[in-house]
Coordinates of C-alpha atoms and ligand atoms in Angstrom, one line a residue:
M234 CA -120.6 -48.5 16.5
K235 CA -119.8 -46.9 19.8
P236 CA -116.3 -47.4 20.4
S237 CA -115.2 -50.1 23.1
R238 CA -113.0 -49.7 25.8
P239 CA -109.7 -46.9 24.8
E240 CA -106.3 -48.8 25.1
S241 CA -104.2 -45.3 25.6
E242 CA -105.1 -41.6 25.7
T243 CA -108.3 -40.8 24.4
R244 CA -109.3 -37.3 23.5
L245 CA -113.4 -36.2 23.1
Q246 CA -114.9 -32.9 22.5
G247 CA -117.9 -32.1 23.6
I248 CA -119.4 -29.0 25.3
G249 CA -118.3 -27.5 28.7
V250 CA -121.0 -26.5 30.6
S251 CA -119.7 -26.4 33.9
P252 CA -115.8 -24.8 34.2
G253 CA -112.6 -26.5 35.9
I254 CA -110.8 -29.6 36.1
A255 CA -111.2 -32.6 37.5
I256 CA -109.4 -35.8 37.3
G257 CA -109.4 -39.3 39.1
P258 CA -110.6 -43.0 38.9
A259 CA -114.0 -43.3 36.6
E260 CA -116.8 -45.3 36.2
R261 CA -119.8 -45.3 34.0
V262 CA -123.1 -45.2 35.1
G263 CA -126.7 -44.4 34.6
K264 CA -127.9 -46.1 31.8
T265 CA -130.9 -44.4 30.3
L266 CA -134.3 -45.7 31.0
E267 CA -134.3 -49.9 31.1
E268 CA -136.9 -51.4 29.4
P269 CA -138.8 -54.1 32.2
E270 CA -139.6 -57.6 30.5
H271 CA -142.9 -57.6 28.9
L272 CA -145.2 -59.1 31.7
T273 CA -148.8 -59.9 31.0
I274 CA -151.6 -60.4 33.8
E275 CA -154.4 -62.5 34.6
R276 CA -157.7 -60.6 34.2
V277 CA -158.3 -61.2 38.4
D278 CA -155.1 -59.6 38.5
V279 CA -156.1 -56.0 37.4
E280 CA -157.4 -54.7 40.2
P281 CA -154.0 -56.0 42.2
E282 CA -152.1 -54.6 39.9
R283 CA -153.9 -50.9 39.5
E284 CA -153.3 -51.0 44.0
R285 CA -149.8 -51.8 43.3
L286 CA -149.4 -48.9 40.1
N287 CA -151.2 -46.4 43.2
E288 CA -148.5 -47.3 46.1
A289 CA -145.1 -47.2 43.8
I290 CA -146.6 -43.5 42.4
I291 CA -147.2 -42.9 46.8
A292 CA -143.8 -44.1 47.3
T293 CA -142.4 -42.1 44.5
R294 CA -144.0 -39.2 45.5
E295 CA -142.6 -39.6 48.9
Q296 CA -139.2 -39.6 47.6
I297 CA -139.5 -36.6 45.8
L298 CA -140.6 -34.8 48.7
A299 CA -138.1 -36.0 50.7
L300 CA -135.1 -35.2 48.3
Q301 CA -136.9 -31.8 47.4
Q302 CA -136.8 -30.7 51.1
E303 CA -133.1 -32.5 51.6
I304 CA -131.7 -30.3 48.5
A305 CA -133.9 -27.2 49.9
S306 CA -132.4 -27.0 53.0
D307 CA -128.4 -27.2 51.9
D308 CA -128.9 -25.3 49.4
G309 CA -131.2 -22.6 50.4
E310 CA -134.5 -23.4 48.2
N311 CA -132.4 -23.0 45.1
H312 CA -133.1 -26.3 42.9
S313 CA -136.0 -27.9 44.5
A314 CA -138.4 -26.1 42.5
I315 CA -137.4 -28.8 39.8
F316 CA -138.8 -31.3 41.8
D317 CA -142.4 -29.4 41.7
A318 CA -142.2 -30.1 38.1
H319 CA -141.1 -33.8 39.1
L320 CA -144.2 -33.8 41.1
L321 CA -146.7 -32.8 38.3
I322 CA -145.5 -35.1 35.7
L323 CA -145.7 -38.3 38.2
E324 CA -149.9 -36.9 38.6
D325 CA -150.0 -35.9 35.3
S326 CA -153.4 -37.3 33.6
S327 CA -153.0 -37.9 30.6
I328 CA -149.6 -40.5 31.0
L329 CA -151.3 -42.5 34.3
N330 CA -154.8 -42.8 32.3
E331 CA -152.9 -43.9 29.2
V332 CA -150.8 -46.8 31.6
I333 CA -154.1 -47.7 33.4
R334 CA -155.9 -48.3 29.9
L335 CA -152.6 -50.5 29.1
V336 CA -152.9 -52.4 31.9
E337 CA -156.5 -52.6 32.0
T338 CA -157.5 -53.5 28.4
E339 CA -154.2 -55.1 26.9
R340 CA -153.5 -56.7 30.8
R341 CA -149.5 -55.3 30.6
S342 CA -147.9 -55.8 33.7
A343 CA -147.4 -51.8 35.7
E344 CA -144.1 -51.5 35.0
W345 CA -144.3 -52.4 31.0
A346 CA -147.2 -50.4 30.8
Y347 CA -145.4 -47.2 32.6
Y348 CA -142.3 -47.9 30.4
T349 CA -144.3 -47.6 27.2
V350 CA -146.1 -44.5 27.9
S351 CA -143.8 -42.5 29.1
K352 CA -141.0 -43.9 26.3
R353 CA -143.2 -42.5 23.9
Y354 CA -143.3 -39.0 25.0
I355 CA -139.6 -38.9 26.1
D356 CA -138.9 -40.2 22.5
S357 CA -141.2 -37.6 21.0
L358 CA -139.8 -34.6 23.4
R359 CA -136.3 -36.0 22.2
K360 CA -137.0 -34.8 18.6
I361 CA -137.9 -31.2 19.1
A362 CA -135.4 -29.0 18.0
D363 CA -135.9 -26.8 20.8
P364 CA -133.4 -27.6 23.5
Y365 CA -135.6 -26.4 26.5
L366 CA -138.4 -29.0 25.2
R367 CA -135.5 -31.5 24.9
E368 CA -134.6 -31.3 28.1
R369 CA -138.3 -31.8 29.6
A370 CA -137.6 -35.5 28.3
V371 CA -135.3 -35.3 31.2
D372 CA -137.4 -35.0 33.6
I373 CA -139.8 -37.5 32.2
E374 CA -137.6 -40.5 32.2
D375 CA -136.1 -39.3 35.8
V376 CA -139.7 -39.4 37.2
A377 CA -140.1 -42.9 35.3
K378 CA -136.9 -44.1 36.2
R379 CA -137.9 -43.5 40.5
L380 CA -141.3 -45.0 39.5
L381 CA -140.1 -48.3 37.9
R382 CA -137.6 -48.7 40.6
N383 CA -140.2 -48.5 43.3
L384 CA -142.3 -50.9 41.1
R385 CA -139.8 -53.5 41.1
R386 CA -140.9 -56.7 43.1
D387 CA -137.3 -57.9 43.7
G388 CA -135.3 -54.0 43.3
D389 CA -134.4 -52.3 46.5
A390 CA -135.8 -48.7 45.7
D391 CA -132.9 -47.0 47.6
D392 CA -130.4 -48.3 45.1
D393 CA -130.8 -45.9 41.9
G394 CA -127.9 -47.5 40.4
L395 CA -126.6 -44.2 39.1
R396 CA -123.8 -43.1 42.2
P397 CA -120.8 -44.5 41.8
A398 CA -120.7 -48.1 43.0
Q399 CA -116.5 -48.3 43.1
P400 CA -115.1 -47.0 46.1
G401 CA -112.6 -44.3 45.2
T402 CA -115.0 -43.3 41.7
S403 CA -114.8 -39.4 41.2
I404 CA -115.6 -39.1 37.9
L405 CA -119.0 -40.1 36.5
L406 CA -119.0 -41.1 32.6
A407 CA -122.9 -41.2 31.9
H408 CA -125.7 -41.7 28.8
D409 CA -127.2 -39.0 30.6
L410 CA -127.6 -37.4 34.3
T411 CA -130.8 -36.3 35.2
P412 CA -131.4 -33.6 37.8
S413 CA -131.8 -35.5 40.2
D414 CA -129.0 -38.1 40.1
T415 CA -127.0 -34.1 39.9
V416 CA -128.2 -32.8 43.1
G417 CA -128.3 -36.5 44.5
L418 CA -124.7 -37.1 43.6
D419 CA -122.5 -37.4 47.2
R420 CA -120.1 -34.1 46.1
T421 CA -117.4 -35.3 48.7
R422 CA -116.6 -37.7 46.5
V423 CA -118.1 -37.1 42.5
K424 CA -115.3 -34.2 41.5
G425 CA -116.6 -34.3 37.7
F426 CA -119.2 -35.6 35.1
A427 CA -119.7 -36.2 31.3
T428 CA -122.4 -37.2 29.4
E429 CA -123.2 -38.3 26.0
L430 CA -126.6 -36.6 25.8
G431 CA -127.0 -32.6 27.9
S432 CA -126.8 -29.0 26.3
P433 CA -125.7 -25.9 28.1
T434 CA -129.6 -24.9 28.8
S435 CA -130.2 -28.5 30.9
H436 CA -131.3 -28.2 34.5
T437 CA -128.3 -30.6 35.1
A438 CA -125.6 -28.3 33.7
I439 CA -126.9 -25.5 35.5
M440 CA -127.0 -27.3 38.8
A441 CA -123.3 -28.3 38.1
R442 CA -122.4 -24.8 37.8
S443 CA -124.1 -23.6 40.3
L444 CA -122.6 -26.8 42.4
N445 CA -119.4 -26.3 41.1
I446 CA -118.6 -29.4 39.6
P447 CA -116.8 -29.6 36.2
A448 CA -118.8 -31.0 33.7
V449 CA -118.9 -31.8 29.9
V450 CA -122.0 -33.1 27.9
A451 CA -123.0 -34.0 24.3
L452 CA -120.1 -37.0 23.9
H453 CA -121.4 -38.5 21.0
D454 CA -118.1 -40.7 21.3
L455 CA -117.9 -42.1 24.9
P456 CA -117.2 -45.6 24.6
E457 CA -120.1 -48.1 25.9
E458 CA -117.9 -49.6 28.2
F459 CA -114.9 -48.2 29.9
P460 CA -113.2 -50.2 32.8
A461 CA -114.3 -48.8 36.6
G462 CA -111.2 -47.0 38.5
D463 CA -109.4 -46.4 34.8
Q464 CA -108.5 -42.4 35.0
V465 CA -110.7 -39.7 33.1
L466 CA -110.0 -35.7 33.1
V467 CA -112.9 -33.6 32.3
D468 CA -112.1 -30.4 31.6
G469 CA -115.2 -28.3 31.7
Y470 CA -113.3 -25.0 30.8
H471 CA -112.6 -26.4 27.2
G472 CA -115.4 -29.4 26.7
L473 CA -112.7 -31.7 26.7
V474 CA -112.7 -35.5 28.4
I475 CA -109.3 -37.4 28.3
L476 CA -109.5 -41.0 28.9
N477 CA -106.4 -42.8 30.5
P478 CA -104.6 -39.4 30.4
S479 CA -100.6 -39.8 29.6
A480 CA -98.2 -38.7 31.7
A481 CA -97.3 -35.9 30.0
T482 CA -101.1 -34.6 29.6
L483 CA -100.9 -34.7 33.5
A484 CA -98.5 -33.5 34.3
E485 CA -99.9 -30.4 32.0
Y486 CA -102.9 -30.6 33.6
D487 CA -101.6 -30.5 36.9
A488 CA -99.4 -27.1 36.2
L489 CA -102.7 -25.8 34.7
I490 CA -104.6 -27.1 38.2
E491 CA -102.1 -25.3 40.2
R492 CA -102.2 -22.2 38.2
E493 CA -106.1 -21.7 38.2
K494 CA -106.1 -22.4 42.3
T495 CA -103.2 -19.3 42.2
V496 CA -105.6 -17.7 40.3
L497 CA -109.3 -17.9 42.1
T498 CA -107.4 -17.1 45.5
D499 CA -106.3 -13.9 44.0
L500 CA -109.3 -12.9 42.5
E501 CA -111.8 -13.5 45.7
P502 CA -110.7 -10.1 47.0
L503 CA -112.5 -8.6 44.3
R504 CA -115.9 -10.0 44.7
H505 CA -116.6 -6.9 47.0
E506 CA -115.1 -4.3 44.9
E507 CA -116.4 -2.0 42.1
T508 CA -115.2 -2.6 38.3
R509 CA -112.5 0.0 37.3
T510 CA -109.9 0.4 34.4
A511 CA -106.2 0.6 35.8
D512 CA -106.8 4.4 34.9
G513 CA -109.9 4.7 37.0
R514 CA -112.7 5.1 34.4
K515 CA -115.7 3.0 36.2
M516 CA -117.8 0.0 34.3
V517 CA -120.6 -1.7 35.3
L518 CA -119.7 -5.6 35.5
S519 CA -123.0 -7.2 35.8
A520 CA -124.6 -11.0 34.8
N521 CA -126.6 -13.0 32.5
I522 CA -129.0 -15.3 34.0
E523 CA -131.7 -17.9 32.6
F524 CA -133.1 -19.5 35.5
I525 CA -133.6 -18.0 39.3
E526 CA -131.4 -20.6 40.1
E527 CA -128.4 -18.7 39.1
L528 CA -129.2 -15.9 41.7
D529 CA -126.9 -17.0 44.6
A530 CA -123.7 -17.8 42.2
I531 CA -123.8 -14.3 40.4
V532 CA -124.6 -13.0 43.6
S533 CA -121.7 -14.7 45.5
N534 CA -119.3 -13.7 42.9
G535 CA -119.9 -10.0 43.2
A536 CA -122.5 -9.4 39.9
E537 CA -123.6 -5.5 39.9
G538 CA -127.2 -6.5 39.1
V539 CA -128.5 -8.7 36.1
G540 CA -127.8 -7.2 32.8
L541 CA -130.1 -9.8 31.0
Y542 CA -132.7 -11.8 32.2
R543 CA -134.1 -14.1 29.8
T544 CA -137.4 -15.2 30.3
E545 CA -138.3 -17.4 27.9
F546 CA -138.5 -20.0 30.4
F547 CA -141.4 -18.9 32.2
Y548 CA -143.3 -19.8 28.3
L549 CA -140.9 -22.7 27.1
S550 CA -142.0 -24.5 30.4
R551 CA -145.0 -25.2 32.5
R552 CA -147.8 -23.0 31.6
E553 CA -148.9 -22.0 34.9
L554 CA -144.9 -20.1 34.7
R555 CA -146.4 -17.4 32.7
D556 CA -149.5 -16.5 35.6
E557 CA -148.5 -12.5 35.9
E558 CA -149.0 -13.5 39.6
N559 CA -145.3 -15.8 39.5
Q560 CA -143.9 -14.1 37.1
T561 CA -144.3 -10.7 39.4
E562 CA -143.1 -12.4 42.5
N563 CA -139.9 -14.1 40.4
Y564 CA -138.9 -10.5 38.9
R565 CA -139.3 -9.1 42.5
R566 CA -137.0 -11.7 44.1
V567 CA -134.4 -11.1 40.9
A568 CA -134.1 -7.3 41.8
E569 CA -134.3 -8.0 45.8
A570 CA -131.6 -10.0 45.7
T571 CA -129.6 -8.1 42.9
A572 CA -130.1 -4.6 45.1
P573 CA -128.8 -1.7 44.8
H574 CA -128.0 -2.4 41.3
G575 CA -131.0 -4.4 39.8
V576 CA -132.1 -6.5 36.9
I577 CA -132.4 -5.7 33.2
V578 CA -135.7 -7.8 32.1
R579 CA -135.6 -8.8 29.0
T580 CA -139.3 -9.2 27.4
L581 CA -140.1 -12.4 25.9
D582 CA -137.8 -13.8 22.9
I583 CA -139.4 -16.9 22.0
G584 CA -139.0 -18.2 18.2
G585 CA -135.5 -18.7 16.4
D586 CA -134.1 -22.1 17.9
K587 CA -136.2 -21.0 20.8
L588 CA -139.6 -22.3 19.7
C589 CA -142.7 -23.0 21.2
P590 CA -144.8 -26.1 20.1
E591 CA -148.5 -24.4 20.7
L592 CA -147.1 -21.0 18.4
F593 CA -145.2 -23.0 15.7
E594 CA -147.5 -25.7 14.9
D595 CA -146.0 -25.6 11.1
P596 CA -142.4 -25.1 11.1
E597 CA -141.1 -21.8 9.2
P598 CA -139.1 -22.0 6.3
N599 CA -136.3 -19.3 7.7
P600 CA -137.3 -19.1 12.2
F601 CA -134.1 -16.6 12.5
L602 CA -136.0 -14.2 10.1
G603 CA -139.3 -15.1 11.3
W604 CA -141.5 -14.8 13.8
R605 CA -139.3 -14.2 16.8
G606 CA -138.7 -11.7 20.0
I607 CA -140.6 -8.4 20.0
R608 CA -142.4 -9.2 16.1
L609 CA -144.3 -12.2 18.3
S610 CA -144.9 -10.0 21.4
L611 CA -146.5 -7.2 19.0
D612 CA -148.9 -10.0 17.2
Q613 CA -149.8 -11.2 21.0
P614 CA -150.5 -7.8 22.9
D615 CA -152.6 -9.7 25.5
E616 CA -150.1 -11.9 26.4
F617 CA -147.4 -9.3 25.9
R618 CA -149.0 -6.8 28.4
L619 CA -149.4 -9.7 31.2
Q620 CA -145.7 -10.2 30.6
L621 CA -145.2 -6.0 31.1
R622 CA -147.7 -5.7 33.9
A623 CA -145.8 -7.9 35.7
V624 CA -142.0 -6.6 35.5
L625 CA -144.2 -3.3 36.4
R626 CA -145.5 -4.7 39.4
A627 CA -142.3 -6.1 40.4
S628 CA -140.7 -2.7 39.9
A629 CA -142.3 -1.7 43.3
H630 CA -140.2 -3.6 45.0
G631 CA -136.4 -2.8 43.5
K632 CA -134.8 -1.3 40.5
I633 CA -135.8 -3.0 37.5
R634 CA -135.5 -2.3 34.1
L635 CA -137.2 -3.4 30.9
M636 CA -135.4 -4.1 27.5
F637 CA -137.2 -5.4 24.1
P638 CA -135.4 -7.6 22.1
F639 CA -134.9 -8.2 18.2
L640 CA -135.8 -4.7 17.1
S641 CA -135.7 -4.0 13.4
S642 CA -137.2 -0.9 13.2
L643 CA -138.4 2.1 15.1
E644 CA -141.9 1.4 14.8
E645 CA -141.8 -1.8 16.4
L646 CA -139.9 0.2 19.8
R647 CA -142.9 2.3 19.2
G648 CA -145.2 -0.2 19.4
A649 CA -143.8 -2.0 22.3
K650 CA -143.8 1.3 24.1
T651 CA -147.5 1.7 23.8
Q652 CA -148.1 -1.3 24.8
L653 CA -145.5 -0.4 27.9
E654 CA -148.1 2.5 28.6
L655 CA -151.3 0.5 28.3
A656 CA -150.2 -1.9 30.8
K657 CA -149.2 1.1 32.9
E658 CA -152.6 2.5 32.3
E659 CA -154.4 -1.0 33.5
L660 CA -152.1 -1.1 36.5
R661 CA -153.1 3.0 37.5
A662 CA -156.6 2.1 37.0
T663 CA -156.6 -0.8 40.0
G664 CA -154.4 0.9 42.3
T665 CA -151.3 -1.1 41.7
A666 CA -148.1 0.3 42.5
F667 CA -145.2 0.6 40.1
D668 CA -142.0 2.6 39.1
E669 CA -143.8 5.0 36.9
D670 CA -140.2 6.0 35.7
I671 CA -138.8 2.8 34.6
E672 CA -135.9 2.5 32.5
V673 CA -136.7 0.9 29.0
G674 CA -133.9 -0.1 26.5
A675 CA -133.3 -1.5 23.2
M676 CA -131.4 -4.4 22.3
I677 CA -129.6 -4.0 19.5
E678 CA -129.3 -7.3 17.4
I679 CA -130.0 -6.4 13.5
P680 CA -127.9 -4.7 11.8
S681 CA -130.8 -2.5 10.4
A682 CA -131.2 -1.8 14.3
V683 CA -127.3 -0.3 14.0
L684 CA -128.1 1.6 10.9
I685 CA -131.5 3.6 12.8
A686 CA -129.3 3.3 16.2
D687 CA -129.6 7.4 16.5
H688 CA -133.5 7.1 16.1
L689 CA -133.5 4.2 18.3
A690 CA -131.3 6.3 21.1
R691 CA -133.4 9.1 21.3
E692 CA -136.2 7.2 22.5
V693 CA -134.6 5.0 25.0
D694 CA -132.8 5.0 27.9
F695 CA -130.3 2.6 27.3
F696 CA -128.7 -0.2 24.8
S697 CA -127.6 -3.6 25.4
I698 CA -125.6 -5.2 22.1
G699 CA -127.1 -9.0 22.0
S700 CA -123.8 -10.2 20.1
N701 CA -125.0 -13.8 19.4
D702 CA -127.4 -12.4 17.0
L703 CA -125.8 -9.3 15.9
I704 CA -122.5 -11.6 14.5
Q705 CA -125.4 -14.4 12.9
Y706 CA -127.3 -11.4 11.6
T707 CA -124.2 -9.3 10.1
T708 CA -122.1 -12.1 8.8
A709 CA -125.1 -14.4 7.5
V710 CA -124.4 -17.5 9.8
D711 CA -126.9 -19.7 11.6
R712 CA -125.6 -19.6 15.0
V713 CA -126.7 -23.1 15.7
N714 CA -125.5 -24.6 12.6
D715 CA -122.3 -26.5 13.0
R716 CA -121.5 -26.9 9.9
V717 CA -120.7 -23.4 9.6
A718 CA -119.6 -22.9 12.9
H719 CA -115.8 -21.7 11.9
L720 CA -117.6 -18.8 9.8
Y721 CA -119.3 -17.6 13.1
Q722 CA -116.5 -14.6 14.2
P723 CA -117.0 -12.6 17.0
A724 CA -114.4 -10.9 16.2
H725 CA -115.2 -9.8 12.2
P726 CA -114.1 -6.7 11.8
A727 CA -117.9 -5.9 10.0
V728 CA -119.0 -6.9 13.8
I729 CA -116.6 -4.7 15.5
A730 CA -117.8 -1.9 13.0
M731 CA -121.7 -2.9 14.0
I732 CA -120.4 -2.4 18.1
R733 CA -118.3 0.3 17.4
E734 CA -121.6 2.6 15.6
T735 CA -123.8 1.4 18.1
V736 CA -121.6 2.4 21.0
D737 CA -121.1 5.7 19.5
A738 CA -125.0 6.8 18.3
A739 CA -125.9 5.8 22.0
H740 CA -123.1 8.4 23.7
R741 CA -124.3 10.8 20.8
N742 CA -127.4 10.8 22.0
G743 CA -126.5 10.7 26.4
I744 CA -127.5 7.4 26.6
W745 CA -125.4 4.1 28.0
C746 CA -124.5 1.3 26.0
G747 CA -124.1 -2.4 27.5
I748 CA -122.6 -5.4 25.8
C749 CA -125.0 -8.8 27.2
G750 CA -123.7 -11.3 24.4
E751 CA -121.3 -13.7 24.6
V752 CA -118.6 -11.6 23.5
A753 CA -118.7 -9.7 26.9
S754 CA -117.2 -12.6 28.3
D755 CA -114.8 -13.5 26.2
L756 CA -110.9 -12.0 27.8
L757 CA -109.9 -11.6 24.6
L758 CA -111.8 -8.9 23.6
T759 CA -112.4 -7.3 26.3
P760 CA -109.8 -4.2 25.6
I761 CA -112.1 -3.5 22.2
W762 CA -115.1 -3.0 24.8
I763 CA -113.3 -0.8 26.9
G764 CA -111.7 1.4 23.7
L765 CA -114.8 1.6 22.0
G766 CA -116.2 3.4 25.8
V767 CA -118.9 0.3 26.0
D768 CA -120.4 0.9 29.7
E769 CA -121.8 -2.3 31.1
L770 CA -120.8 -5.7 29.9
S771 CA -123.1 -9.0 31.3
V772 CA -121.3 -12.0 31.9
G773 CA -121.8 -15.5 32.9
A774 CA -121.5 -16.1 36.7
A775 CA -117.7 -18.4 36.5
Q776 CA -116.7 -15.7 34.7
L777 CA -117.2 -12.4 36.9
L778 CA -114.3 -12.0 38.8
R779 CA -111.6 -13.0 35.8
M780 CA -113.7 -9.8 33.8
R781 CA -113.1 -7.6 37.1
R782 CA -109.5 -8.4 36.8
A783 CA -108.8 -8.3 33.4
I784 CA -110.4 -4.5 33.9
S785 CA -108.4 -3.5 36.4
R786 CA -105.1 -4.4 34.4
L787 CA -107.0 -2.4 31.5
D788 CA -105.6 1.5 30.2
S789 CA -108.4 3.4 28.7
S790 CA -106.0 5.2 26.3
R791 CA -104.0 2.1 25.3
C792 CA -107.6 0.7 24.6
R793 CA -108.8 3.0 22.6
S794 CA -105.3 3.3 20.4
L795 CA -105.7 -0.4 19.9
T796 CA -109.5 0.3 18.9
D797 CA -107.9 3.0 16.3
R798 CA -105.7 0.7 14.6
L799 CA -108.6 -2.1 14.3
R800 CA -110.1 0.4 12.0
T801 CA -107.3 -0.9 9.5
C802 CA -107.9 -4.8 10.0
G803 CA -109.5 -6.9 7.6
T804 CA -109.7 -10.0 9.1
S805 CA -110.7 -11.4 12.0
A806 CA -107.5 -13.3 12.1
E807 CA -105.9 -9.7 11.9
V808 CA -108.2 -8.1 14.9
V809 CA -107.5 -11.6 17.2
A810 CA -103.9 -11.1 17.0
E811 CA -103.7 -7.0 18.0
C812 CA -106.0 -8.3 20.9
E813 CA -103.4 -11.3 21.8
V814 CA -100.7 -8.4 22.2
L815 CA -102.5 -6.1 24.9
A816 CA -104.5 -9.1 26.9
G817 CA -101.7 -11.2 27.1
D818 CA -99.6 -8.6 28.5
A819 CA -102.2 -7.1 30.7
Y820 CA -103.6 -10.6 32.3
P821 CA -101.5 -13.5 30.8
E822 CA -102.6 -16.0 33.6
L823 CA -106.2 -15.7 32.6
L824 CA -105.9 -16.4 29.7
L825 CA -106.2 -20.1 29.4
Ligands
PEP183 C1 -128.0 -11.9 21.8 O1 -128.2 -12.0 20.6 O2 -126.5 -11.5 21.9 C2 -128.5 -12.2 23.2 C3 -128.0 -12.1 24.4 O3 -129.7 -13.1 22.7 P1 -129.9 -14.3 22.8 O4 -128.8 -14.9 22.8 O5 -130.9 -14.5 24.1 O6 -130.8 -14.1 21.5
MG184 MG1 -130.0 -12.7 21.1

């Protein structure tokens, strides 16, 4: 049973997907797809019903196109691509044929038929473990809601029932918000939102981040009813939602908001500065992206290039996206937008929790130890070379580096480089331009790669440490298993030793070493990376300026003394305690 309205302050823990704090009167909105009445039609009404469906499709298409245009002119075409996906769903023949069959043979009303078919797709997508595919359910639901509203005989199609109805409402509490709900939010009114569903990789979360709206998702205890106008606090930093916050909580957060404002104003001038430690050591501060939509946010926050471009999206979303031309164009745009620094494109890292159903019909017993990353690419050389050609072709237009994920052996690196040479040959044969000297990097995220790092380093131009996986494989803790989440410890002395060994091996062999996993964004651990001599940190957009400031306050020799002391630490707690002293001393205002 879900809780009903809370009487006093109630704290709910979810996942913060867009940082910031918003407080205000809230409203519970956005029910999931509503089931229409089960109406049947007469035989003579079949044709008019089909006609009605057609008209609703046309009206829906027009609304999507209008929304797409509105967003494109508003946001520089950033989010409009999502609506291409909606148009494809709207015109998807397998959905429409099934709907028409239900109208013709079972004599269901168009509403009931459309609801039945789309609901089936939504439910089966929601059962898939892969978060990217689960998110596609949101797109289908979005289109279905819009189409059903257009079919409603009595309804006002413009009233989508998802915007706050109460004047003054500034926080939305919803079962879920679709991407078009999110971009359609009245940003002058809505200051934050919280949803029961959702994940950090959802379009909705990405948009919330680039629209700068604090948001928390995956709140399983959100009450079904919440009196309109009652206060809610959304803490996007900590993934916390507080219903009816007490006076003491409000005062505490007021102070935090004031502090945040001062900090952000103070960080502004850093946007255009280089990243240097207090004693002048230059570091590269780049950003991670997964979607081209994130480019604006990272460029405007002063990223020195993209340190990790995850490319799974091309393979987990619509098939057309994998097309060589599309990938080339996409990489070119990222390289141009991030000039002169450029982008590190990581080749496909499908597998683990990112499963692509056409490749994984039979589930693997241990997907994180199975067919993943470079293993899969080497087993599918044609697909692999398609991506390599796209990266190479784009490299003629801007600075692009290439990096291979999930390497566990030298043979795999050599196999990948052989495919790269073949891809180059293919391009030369057609006279296609590319950067002949494209730099190649190895992701170090498996302990065996750390232990042969000297060998790997002799055959690549750089290392990038994938700490998310390195932690999971070093400590045998599944990174997506809630039950063992407390054992997933970035500051585990064994993890620090792995990273130390990787950086040293890189430097012994004259190459640079970066970190692109989440630990790179952890302000508490920054002194360690400086002390170990890490050359590049690739972080999330929201963390860029804070990280630049933190680095500017740290002195390399103090950080080196810290990392020397860490050799004697046997537990994460000891490591964290050492870092707290240094970080707390250097930039207390940045540590929330
Ligand atoms: C990592 O493992 O740290 C990494 C950056 O890659 P991913 O999170 O995509 O596995
Ligand atoms: Mg990884």
